[in-house]
Short mmCIF file of C-alpha atoms and ligand atoms in Angstrom, two decimals:
data_model
loop_
_atom_site.label_atom_id
_atom_site.label_comp_id
_atom_site.label_asym_id
_atom_site.label_seq_id
_atom_site.Cartn_x
_atom_site.Cartn_y
_atom_site.Cartn_z
CA MET A 1 35.47 99.45 -47.45
CA LYS A 2 35.60 96.07 -49.21
CA LEU A 3 38.69 94.62 -50.90
CA TYR A 4 39.57 91.30 -52.51
CA ASN A 5 42.11 89.59 -50.30
CA THR A 6 44.32 87.05 -52.11
CA LEU A 7 45.08 85.46 -48.73
CA THR A 8 41.49 84.23 -48.33
CA ARG A 9 40.40 84.47 -52.00
CA LYS A 10 37.42 86.49 -50.75
CA ILE A 11 36.11 90.02 -50.79
CA GLU A 12 36.43 91.17 -47.19
CA THR A 13 35.62 94.26 -45.17
CA PHE A 14 38.84 96.15 -44.65
CA ALA A 15 39.87 97.98 -41.50
CA PRO A 16 43.45 98.52 -40.34
CA GLU A 17 44.65 96.70 -37.26
CA ASN A 18 45.53 100.00 -35.61
CA LYS A 19 42.65 102.33 -36.38
CA ASP A 20 44.91 105.37 -36.65
CA GLU A 21 47.08 104.14 -39.47
CA VAL A 22 47.07 101.82 -42.48
CA LYS A 23 50.47 100.20 -43.03
CA ILE A 24 51.06 99.44 -46.72
CA TYR A 25 53.98 98.02 -48.63
CA THR A 26 54.35 97.94 -52.42
CA CYS A 27 57.00 95.89 -54.21
CA GLY A 28 58.56 98.35 -56.60
CA PRO A 29 60.32 98.18 -59.92
CA THR A 30 63.72 96.75 -60.75
CA VAL A 31 65.58 99.76 -62.09
CA TYR A 32 67.51 98.61 -65.15
CA SER A 33 65.49 100.02 -68.08
CA HIS A 34 62.54 102.35 -68.80
CA PRO A 35 59.35 101.01 -67.18
CA HIS A 36 56.66 100.11 -69.71
CA ILE A 37 53.00 101.04 -69.46
CA GLY A 38 52.17 97.64 -67.93
CA ASN A 39 54.54 98.37 -65.03
CA TYR A 40 52.93 101.76 -64.45
CA ALA A 41 49.42 100.25 -64.54
CA SER A 42 50.02 98.64 -61.16
CA TYR A 43 51.08 101.94 -59.55
CA ILE A 44 47.93 103.59 -60.93
CA TYR A 45 45.73 100.95 -59.31
CA TRP A 46 47.53 101.38 -55.98
CA ASP A 47 47.19 105.14 -56.28
CA LEU A 48 43.43 104.63 -56.40
CA LEU A 49 43.70 102.40 -53.31
CA ILE A 50 45.63 105.07 -51.38
CA ARG A 51 43.25 107.85 -52.42
CA THR A 52 40.24 105.71 -51.44
CA LEU A 53 41.72 104.95 -48.01
CA THR A 54 42.36 108.67 -47.53
CA ALA A 55 38.77 109.47 -48.54
CA ASN A 56 37.70 107.06 -45.79
CA ASP A 57 39.69 109.23 -43.35
CA TYR A 58 42.46 106.70 -42.82
CA LYS A 59 45.98 107.91 -42.32
CA VAL A 60 48.23 105.94 -44.65
CA ASN A 61 51.83 104.92 -43.94
CA ARG A 62 53.15 103.49 -47.16
CA ILE A 63 56.54 102.23 -48.28
CA LEU A 64 57.36 101.85 -51.96
CA ASN A 65 60.48 99.82 -52.48
CA ILE A 66 62.88 100.05 -55.39
CA THR A 67 64.88 96.98 -56.33
CA ASP A 68 68.29 98.41 -57.14
CA VAL A 69 70.27 95.27 -56.36
CA GLY A 70 71.33 92.16 -58.27
CA HIS A 71 68.02 90.61 -59.05
CA LEU A 72 68.09 87.66 -61.36
CA SER A 73 66.02 87.47 -64.48
CA SER A 74 64.23 84.28 -63.52
CA ASP A 75 62.31 83.35 -60.39
CA ALA A 76 64.76 80.51 -59.93
CA ASP A 77 67.75 82.38 -58.52
CA GLU A 78 69.38 81.72 -61.86
CA GLY A 79 69.92 83.68 -65.03
CA GLU A 80 71.38 87.08 -65.70
CA ASP A 81 71.45 89.89 -63.20
CA LYS A 82 69.22 92.61 -64.64
CA LEU A 83 71.35 95.51 -63.38
CA GLU A 84 74.56 93.95 -64.69
CA LYS A 85 72.81 93.51 -68.03
CA GLY A 86 71.76 97.20 -68.07
CA ALA A 87 75.30 98.28 -67.16
CA ALA A 88 76.83 96.25 -70.00
CA ARG A 89 74.26 97.59 -72.47
CA GLU A 90 74.88 101.23 -71.60
CA HIS A 91 78.59 101.08 -70.68
CA LYS A 92 77.86 102.38 -67.20
CA THR A 93 78.36 101.03 -63.70
CA VAL A 94 75.48 99.20 -62.03
CA TRP A 95 75.23 102.10 -59.56
CA GLU A 96 74.88 104.63 -62.39
CA ILE A 97 72.25 102.43 -64.01
CA ALA A 98 70.27 102.24 -60.76
CA ASP A 99 70.48 106.02 -60.16
CA TYR A 100 69.47 106.84 -63.72
CA TYR A 101 66.47 104.52 -63.84
CA ILE A 102 65.25 105.47 -60.37
CA LYS A 103 65.04 109.07 -61.57
CA ASP A 104 63.36 107.91 -64.77
CA PHE A 105 60.80 105.83 -62.84
CA LEU A 106 59.98 108.72 -60.50
CA LYS A 107 59.61 111.15 -63.40
CA GLY A 108 56.95 108.86 -64.91
CA TYR A 109 55.41 108.39 -61.45
CA ASP A 110 55.02 112.17 -61.08
CA SER A 111 53.67 112.63 -64.60
CA LEU A 112 50.85 110.23 -63.65
CA ASN A 113 50.14 112.40 -60.61
CA LEU A 114 50.49 109.42 -58.25
CA VAL A 115 50.42 110.11 -54.51
CA LYS A 116 53.95 110.05 -53.07
CA PRO A 117 54.60 107.19 -50.66
CA ASN A 118 55.65 108.14 -47.12
CA LYS A 119 59.00 106.63 -47.89
CA ILE A 120 60.75 105.24 -50.96
CA THR A 121 63.34 102.66 -49.97
CA ARG A 122 66.28 101.32 -51.96
CA ALA A 123 67.06 97.66 -51.40
CA THR A 124 70.83 98.34 -51.20
CA ASP A 125 70.32 100.51 -48.11
CA TYR A 126 69.18 97.47 -46.12
CA ILE A 127 71.98 94.93 -46.60
CA GLU A 128 72.96 94.92 -42.93
CA GLN A 129 69.38 94.12 -41.95
CA ASP A 130 69.22 91.47 -44.72
CA ILE A 131 72.19 89.73 -43.17
CA LYS A 132 70.58 89.83 -39.72
CA LEU A 133 67.47 88.22 -41.18
CA VAL A 134 69.47 85.40 -42.81
CA ASP A 135 71.30 84.88 -39.50
CA LEU A 136 67.99 84.66 -37.66
CA LEU A 137 66.56 82.16 -40.16
CA THR A 138 69.73 80.07 -39.85
CA LYS A 139 69.56 80.21 -36.07
CA LYS A 140 65.97 78.97 -36.21
CA GLY A 141 66.97 76.08 -38.50
CA TYR A 142 65.27 77.25 -41.67
CA THR A 143 68.32 77.45 -43.94
CA TYR A 144 71.06 75.28 -45.40
CA GLU A 145 74.20 76.26 -47.22
CA LEU A 146 75.16 75.16 -50.72
CA GLU A 147 78.16 76.06 -52.83
CA ASP A 148 76.36 78.99 -54.46
CA GLY A 149 74.36 80.38 -51.57
CA VAL A 150 72.26 80.05 -48.44
CA TYR A 151 68.87 78.47 -49.15
CA PHE A 152 65.54 78.54 -47.34
CA ASN A 153 64.24 75.05 -46.64
CA THR A 154 60.61 75.32 -47.71
CA ASP A 155 59.84 71.91 -46.23
CA HIS A 156 60.42 73.36 -42.75
CA PHE A 157 57.73 75.99 -43.22
CA ALA A 158 54.48 74.08 -42.86
CA HIS A 159 52.24 76.54 -44.71
CA TYR A 160 54.56 77.20 -47.63
CA ALA A 161 52.06 76.05 -50.27
CA ASP A 162 48.99 77.80 -48.82
CA PHE A 163 49.24 81.33 -50.21
CA ALA A 164 49.54 80.35 -53.86
CA LYS A 165 47.68 77.06 -53.38
CA LEU A 166 50.72 75.28 -54.77
CA ASP A 167 50.71 71.58 -55.46
CA LEU A 168 54.20 70.83 -54.16
CA LYS A 169 53.97 67.08 -54.70
CA HIS A 170 53.52 67.59 -58.41
CA LEU A 171 55.77 70.61 -58.70
CA GLN A 172 58.05 69.54 -61.50
CA ALA A 173 61.63 70.57 -61.22
CA GLY A 174 62.10 72.98 -64.08
CA ALA A 175 58.42 73.89 -64.30
CA ARG A 176 58.14 76.58 -61.67
CA VAL A 177 61.79 76.80 -60.77
CA GLU A 178 64.82 75.74 -62.71
CA PHE A 179 66.31 72.60 -61.32
CA ASN A 180 69.30 72.96 -59.07
CA THR A 181 70.47 69.42 -58.32
CA SER A 182 71.84 70.36 -54.93
CA LYS A 183 68.64 71.92 -53.60
CA LEU A 184 66.72 69.74 -51.15
CA HIS A 185 63.34 70.65 -52.69
CA PRO A 186 62.51 72.34 -56.01
CA SER A 187 60.71 75.18 -54.20
CA ASP A 188 63.68 76.05 -51.94
CA PHE A 189 65.04 79.50 -52.71
CA ALA A 190 68.20 81.50 -52.05
CA VAL A 191 68.16 84.04 -49.24
CA TRP A 192 71.81 84.85 -49.96
CA LYS A 193 73.90 84.18 -53.07
CA PHE A 194 77.69 83.73 -53.12
CA ILE A 195 79.78 85.20 -55.91
CA LYS A 196 82.03 82.55 -57.43
CA SER A 197 85.68 83.45 -57.80
CA GLY A 198 86.27 84.98 -61.22
CA GLU A 199 82.63 86.07 -61.49
CA THR A 200 82.29 89.79 -62.15
CA HIS A 201 79.43 90.96 -60.02
CA ALA A 202 79.87 94.59 -59.10
CA MET A 203 77.32 94.72 -56.29
CA ARG A 204 78.86 92.63 -53.52
CA TRP A 205 78.89 92.49 -49.75
CA ASP A 206 80.89 90.24 -47.43
CA TYR A 207 78.98 87.63 -45.50
CA LEU A 208 80.19 84.29 -44.13
CA GLY A 209 83.69 85.28 -45.22
CA ARG A 210 82.84 85.51 -48.92
CA PRO A 211 81.48 88.13 -51.30
CA GLY A 212 77.81 87.83 -52.12
CA TYR A 213 74.47 89.56 -52.40
CA PRO A 214 70.94 89.05 -51.06
CA GLY A 215 68.40 86.71 -52.65
CA TRP A 216 65.77 88.79 -54.41
CA HIS A 217 62.81 88.13 -52.12
CA LEU A 218 64.75 89.09 -49.01
CA GLU A 219 64.62 92.88 -49.35
CA CYS A 220 60.83 93.06 -49.00
CA SER A 221 60.80 91.02 -45.76
CA THR A 222 63.67 93.10 -44.38
CA ILE A 223 62.22 96.48 -45.27
CA ILE A 224 58.75 95.64 -43.95
CA HIS A 225 60.33 94.48 -40.67
CA THR A 226 62.55 97.56 -40.38
CA GLU A 227 60.18 100.29 -41.52
CA LEU A 228 56.64 99.12 -40.72
CA GLY A 229 56.66 96.06 -38.46
CA GLU A 230 54.56 92.93 -38.96
CA PRO A 231 51.76 92.48 -39.56
CA ILE A 232 51.21 95.22 -42.09
CA ASP A 233 47.66 95.92 -43.23
CA ILE A 234 48.01 95.69 -47.02
CA HIS A 235 50.71 94.29 -49.27
CA THR A 236 50.35 95.03 -52.99
CA GLY A 237 51.91 93.63 -56.15
CA GLY A 238 51.23 92.12 -59.55
CA ILE A 239 49.64 88.64 -59.89
CA ASP A 240 52.98 87.36 -61.19
CA HIS A 241 54.27 87.76 -57.63
CA ILE A 242 51.83 85.28 -56.05
CA PRO A 243 53.47 81.90 -56.72
CA VAL A 244 57.10 82.75 -56.02
CA HIS A 245 58.01 86.21 -54.76
CA HIS A 246 55.18 86.75 -52.29
CA THR A 247 55.07 83.08 -51.31
CA ASN A 248 58.76 83.33 -50.42
CA GLU A 249 58.37 86.68 -48.65
CA ILE A 250 55.68 85.13 -46.43
CA ALA A 251 57.80 82.04 -45.71
CA GLN A 252 60.89 84.06 -44.68
CA SER A 253 59.07 86.66 -42.65
CA GLU A 254 56.68 84.36 -40.84
CA ALA A 255 59.42 81.80 -40.12
CA ALA A 256 61.67 84.54 -38.71
CA PHE A 257 59.19 86.66 -36.76
CA ASP A 258 56.41 84.17 -35.90
CA THR A 259 53.66 86.52 -36.95
CA LYS A 260 51.60 87.14 -40.04
CA LEU A 261 53.38 89.28 -42.65
CA SER A 262 50.32 91.06 -44.03
CA ARG A 263 46.60 90.93 -43.24
CA PHE A 264 45.48 91.81 -46.77
CA TRP A 265 47.19 91.04 -50.08
CA LEU A 266 46.05 92.90 -53.20
CA HIS A 267 47.20 91.77 -56.63
CA CYS A 268 46.58 93.47 -59.93
CA ASN A 269 46.17 91.64 -63.18
CA PHE A 270 48.23 92.21 -66.32
CA ILE A 271 47.95 94.54 -69.30
CA THR A 272 48.20 92.90 -72.71
CA ILE A 273 48.73 94.83 -75.94
CA ASP A 274 46.58 93.96 -78.95
CA GLY A 275 45.92 90.66 -77.21
CA ASN A 276 49.60 89.84 -76.66
CA LYS A 277 51.89 89.74 -73.67
CA ILE A 278 54.13 92.80 -73.41
CA SER A 279 57.53 91.57 -74.51
CA LYS A 280 60.67 92.65 -76.25
CA SER A 281 60.40 89.90 -78.85
CA LEU A 282 56.98 91.17 -79.98
CA GLY A 283 58.30 94.75 -80.09
CA ASN A 284 55.27 96.01 -78.18
CA ILE A 285 56.97 97.58 -75.19
CA TYR A 286 55.48 101.08 -74.92
CA THR A 287 56.76 103.61 -72.41
CA LEU A 288 54.99 106.78 -71.26
CA GLU A 289 57.32 108.69 -73.62
CA ASP A 290 56.08 106.59 -76.56
CA LEU A 291 52.50 107.56 -75.68
CA LYS A 292 53.50 111.24 -75.51
CA GLU A 293 55.06 111.00 -78.97
CA ARG A 294 51.70 109.80 -80.25
CA GLY A 295 49.91 112.76 -78.68
CA PHE A 296 48.69 111.19 -75.43
CA SER A 297 49.29 112.61 -71.98
CA PRO A 298 50.24 110.13 -69.22
CA LEU A 299 46.94 111.19 -67.62
CA ASP A 300 45.03 109.89 -70.66
CA PHE A 301 46.65 106.54 -69.92
CA LYS A 302 45.70 106.87 -66.24
CA MET A 303 42.12 107.58 -67.37
CA TRP A 304 42.13 104.40 -69.47
CA ILE A 305 43.46 102.31 -66.59
CA LEU A 306 40.86 103.68 -64.16
CA GLN A 307 38.06 102.81 -66.58
CA GLY A 308 38.74 99.18 -65.74
CA HIS A 309 39.30 97.06 -62.65
CA TYR A 310 42.58 96.02 -61.07
CA GLN A 311 41.61 92.34 -60.99
CA SER A 312 40.79 92.13 -64.70
CA GLU A 313 43.27 91.44 -67.44
CA ARG A 314 43.14 94.52 -69.69
CA ASN A 315 43.85 94.66 -73.38
CA PHE A 316 45.47 97.93 -74.44
CA THR A 317 44.82 99.41 -77.90
CA PHE A 318 45.51 102.91 -79.15
CA ASP A 319 41.84 103.22 -80.20
CA ASP A 320 40.75 102.64 -76.61
CA LEU A 321 43.37 105.08 -75.37
CA ALA A 322 42.00 107.68 -77.81
CA ALA A 323 38.49 107.07 -76.43
CA ALA A 324 39.79 107.58 -72.87
CA LYS A 325 41.48 110.79 -73.99
CA ARG A 326 38.18 112.04 -75.49
CA ARG A 327 36.34 111.20 -72.29
CA ARG A 328 38.88 113.13 -70.23
CA LEU A 329 38.59 116.09 -72.61
CA ASN A 330 34.82 115.92 -72.33
CA TRP A 331 35.10 116.16 -68.55
CA ARG A 332 37.49 119.10 -68.85
CA ASN A 333 35.03 120.85 -71.16
CA ARG A 334 32.30 120.40 -68.59
CA ILE A 335 34.59 122.28 -66.20
CA ALA A 336 35.19 124.93 -68.89
CA LEU A 337 31.39 125.35 -69.10
CA LEU A 338 31.27 125.95 -65.37
CA TYR A 339 33.73 128.83 -65.75
CA GLN A 340 31.41 130.34 -68.34
CA ALA A 341 28.33 129.74 -66.23
CA ASP A 342 29.53 132.44 -63.86
CA GLU A 343 28.95 134.98 -66.56
CA ASN A 344 25.24 135.94 -66.51
CA LYS A 345 25.12 136.12 -70.25
CA HIS A 346 25.76 132.42 -70.56
CA SER A 347 23.98 131.06 -67.52
CA ASN A 348 20.86 130.07 -69.44
CA THR A 349 22.81 128.36 -72.15
CA PHE A 350 24.95 126.68 -69.56
CA SER A 351 22.09 125.09 -67.70
CA LYS A 352 20.55 123.92 -70.94
CA ARG A 353 23.84 122.41 -72.10
CA VAL A 354 24.84 120.72 -68.91
CA LYS A 355 21.40 119.43 -68.09
CA LEU A 356 21.01 117.95 -71.52
CA GLY A 357 20.19 114.33 -70.83
CA LEU A 358 21.73 114.37 -67.37
CA ALA A 359 19.87 113.40 -64.24
CA PRO A 360 19.74 116.12 -61.62
CA LEU A 361 21.76 115.11 -58.61
CA SER A 362 18.85 115.46 -56.18
CA ALA A 363 17.09 112.65 -58.00
CA LEU A 364 19.87 110.18 -57.29
CA GLU A 365 19.87 110.19 -53.52
CA LYS A 366 20.11 112.66 -50.71
CA LYS A 367 23.75 111.71 -50.21
CA SER A 368 26.44 114.07 -51.38
CA PHE A 369 28.04 113.36 -54.71
CA GLU A 370 31.34 112.67 -52.99
CA CYS A 371 29.74 109.98 -50.79
CA LEU A 372 28.24 108.31 -53.85
CA LEU A 373 31.64 108.23 -55.56
CA VAL A 374 33.38 106.87 -52.46
CA ASP A 375 30.66 104.20 -52.07
CA ASN A 376 31.62 102.89 -55.49
CA LEU A 377 35.32 102.91 -54.69
CA ASN A 378 34.67 101.21 -51.36
CA ASP A 379 33.19 98.37 -53.39
CA ASN A 380 36.59 96.80 -54.15
CA LEU A 381 37.81 99.93 -56.01
CA ASN A 382 35.06 100.07 -58.62
CA SER A 383 36.30 103.17 -60.44
CA ALA A 384 34.37 102.22 -63.60
CA ALA A 385 31.06 102.62 -61.72
CA ALA A 386 32.28 105.90 -60.21
CA PHE A 387 33.12 107.11 -63.72
CA SER A 388 29.62 106.42 -65.05
CA LEU A 389 28.22 108.33 -62.10
CA ILE A 390 30.39 111.27 -63.17
CA ASP A 391 29.16 110.93 -66.75
CA ASN A 392 25.55 110.97 -65.60
CA SER A 393 25.48 113.70 -62.97
CA GLU A 394 25.21 117.43 -63.05
CA LEU A 395 28.26 118.65 -61.18
CA THR A 396 29.61 121.77 -59.56
CA LEU A 397 33.21 122.93 -59.46
CA ALA A 398 33.39 121.63 -55.87
CA ASP A 399 32.37 118.18 -57.14
CA TRP A 400 35.11 118.28 -59.77
CA GLN A 401 37.55 119.17 -57.04
CA LYS A 402 36.57 115.98 -55.20
CA ILE A 403 36.91 114.00 -58.42
CA ASP A 404 40.46 115.29 -58.79
CA GLU A 405 41.23 114.36 -55.18
CA LEU A 406 39.91 110.83 -55.70
CA PHE A 407 41.49 110.05 -59.06
CA GLY A 408 44.35 112.51 -59.50
CA LEU A 409 43.43 113.21 -63.12
CA ASN A 410 44.34 116.93 -62.90
CA LEU A 411 41.07 117.86 -64.56
CA ILE A 412 40.84 121.32 -63.01
CA ASP A 413 44.53 122.20 -63.34
CA ASP A 414 44.51 121.13 -66.98
CA THR A 415 41.42 123.24 -67.65
CA PRO A 416 42.43 126.82 -66.95
CA ASP A 417 39.89 129.55 -67.47
CA ILE A 418 40.88 131.33 -70.67
CA PRO A 419 42.58 134.75 -70.48
CA ASN A 420 40.54 137.92 -70.90
CA SER A 421 42.28 138.63 -74.21
CA LEU A 422 40.71 135.47 -75.65
CA LYS A 423 37.34 136.30 -74.08
CA ASP A 424 37.55 139.72 -75.78
CA LEU A 425 38.19 137.98 -79.08
CA ILE A 426 35.08 135.85 -78.57
CA LYS A 427 33.06 139.04 -77.96
CA GLN A 428 34.56 140.70 -81.07
CA ARG A 429 33.65 137.64 -83.09
CA GLU A 430 30.06 137.71 -81.83
CA GLN A 431 29.87 141.38 -82.78
CA ALA A 432 31.24 140.59 -86.25
CA ARG A 433 28.54 137.93 -86.67
CA THR A 434 25.85 140.40 -85.58
CA ASP A 435 27.27 142.86 -88.12
CA LYS A 436 27.26 140.07 -90.71
CA ASP A 437 31.00 140.58 -91.18
CA PHE A 438 31.66 136.89 -91.68
CA ALA A 439 35.19 137.28 -92.99
CA ILE A 440 36.31 138.82 -89.69
CA ALA A 441 34.27 136.28 -87.69
CA ASP A 442 36.06 133.44 -89.50
CA LYS A 443 39.46 135.00 -89.00
CA ILE A 444 38.87 135.31 -85.27
CA ARG A 445 37.62 131.72 -85.11
CA GLN A 446 40.89 130.58 -86.68
CA GLU A 447 42.87 132.62 -84.17
CA LEU A 448 40.96 131.01 -81.30
CA GLU A 449 41.50 127.55 -82.77
CA ALA A 450 45.21 128.26 -82.90
CA ASN A 451 44.88 128.71 -79.11
CA ASN A 452 43.09 125.33 -78.84
CA ILE A 453 39.72 126.96 -78.27
CA ILE A 454 36.72 126.04 -80.36
CA ILE A 455 33.59 128.16 -80.48
CA ASN A 456 30.05 126.86 -80.52
CA ASP A 457 27.40 129.38 -81.50
CA THR A 458 24.09 129.06 -79.68
CA PRO A 459 20.95 131.24 -79.81
CA THR A 460 22.00 132.89 -76.55
CA GLY A 461 25.63 133.47 -77.40
CA SER A 462 28.91 131.67 -78.11
CA ILE A 463 30.42 129.07 -75.82
CA TRP A 464 34.07 128.04 -75.87
CA GLU A 465 35.50 124.57 -75.40
CA TYR A 466 38.93 122.98 -75.54
CA LYS A 467 39.78 121.36 -78.84
CA ALA A 468 40.20 117.57 -79.02
P1 LIG B 1 59.83 94.49 -62.60
O1 LIG B 1 60.40 95.87 -62.66
O2 LIG B 1 60.23 93.65 -63.75
O3 LIG B 1 60.02 93.84 -61.27
O4 LIG B 1 58.25 94.68 -62.78
C1 LIG B 1 57.51 95.33 -61.84
C2 LIG B 1 56.14 94.79 -61.82
O5 LIG B 1 55.35 95.33 -62.89
C3 LIG B 1 55.97 93.28 -62.07
O6 LIG B 1 56.30 92.47 -61.05
C4 LIG B 1 54.50 93.20 -62.33
O7 LIG B 1 53.79 93.10 -61.13
C5 LIG B 1 54.24 94.50 -63.04
N1 LIG B 1 54.05 94.20 -64.45
C6 LIG B 1 54.96 93.75 -65.35
N2 LIG B 1 54.39 93.60 -66.56
C7 LIG B 1 53.10 93.95 -66.42
C8 LIG B 1 51.97 94.02 -67.29
N3 LIG B 1 52.05 93.69 -68.58
N4 LIG B 1 50.80 94.44 -66.79
C9 LIG B 1 50.68 94.79 -65.49
N5 LIG B 1 51.70 94.74 -64.62
C10 LIG B 1 52.89 94.33 -65.06
ZN1 LIG B 2 58.29 92.19 -52.70
#
């Protein structure tokens, strides 16, 4: 299996350190509002990663973290706390906001049929361990205290700039991080923040005799240490995490525990909408609910995401989403044809239909269809190539079962065989056509269409399909 490793900027052959288990950690969402489709894109890519590892017979041990704690709106340990902002907006407590949006996130997660992680952690459950980590960093001489918090001294960590290939000499104060005049270096970051007297910050824990809360990179280092142990095999996140969040995670963890944090780092690129960044000011923040209101299932969106590659920037348009929806329907109708193929009456028609323009599988290679699909995914998660293989192969129901296992598109579950009552109607309609009773035939066709079934008449009989 080959994956692009941000650590080396190379495509490398992946194998876990311990052959029995792949340890994976995914930085999760900050739960203060509905996630948009760009946020979910990353979890779809990592779902493909997990399913591909499983298809390679690896056992996966994966943590998905949820940031439910004071997490500031800029990378610079400054700005508004996102949860406080959500609480003010909705007249709720920060804890209610976190609980509500965790449920909301997981509802969307399930609707995309994403494999459940082995454990979902909440950052606020690890404060004690956070404090131990800050203590350890302080003991090892990596921190200094300022009026507003405890800071990590990036100058003491020799490889700080390596991961993101940062040019620290030319790092302008205010360019990557807002300038804090007291910090020793612009890239230094808070591992713990103090709450000033008079400041209303509902999430607070006592440390060093004062109320405060963890710096926002800390939770990932703490949770990886507590739940998985360094080094993990794969750490995933969005490309926005490379220069600050992941750089700081590496610095804290490696300074504290003297070992590599993760062997592989996978980063997904961003989704733009009609060529623009997803942002409130442009009014282009779409949620999964917005897509549903426009007649798209979350799985149509998953289909669209899997048509592309996690390392490419993707431009979302509703036209392209509609095309992905049609492609998914087309696949479901190929499954519907397989149900009909079991009936002798239709078997001739079926083979003619399915074979139309499609290469017989035996001509491809002697390998099983599943192996061919997995080969494509093992090539740095090339789902687009796997999809064209699906388009161009004659498949059995068992093959479609494998496709569902690999992509979680619910093709079979969303394509039930139709009830006998509808099959009887199809027969009655055929009889009416034979009897040249076209008024009845038309009436029955309308009734079938009302049940989302369309009928195609062929010389050997009628075939049903799901309506677009
Ligand atoms: P947040 O909840 O703000 O921490 O966002 C979670 C993660 O979603 C971000 O860190 C990114 O990795 C990812 N993300 C945000 N916007 C996009 C986007 N437009 N396309 C892809 N991923 C995104
Ligand atoms: Zn993280």
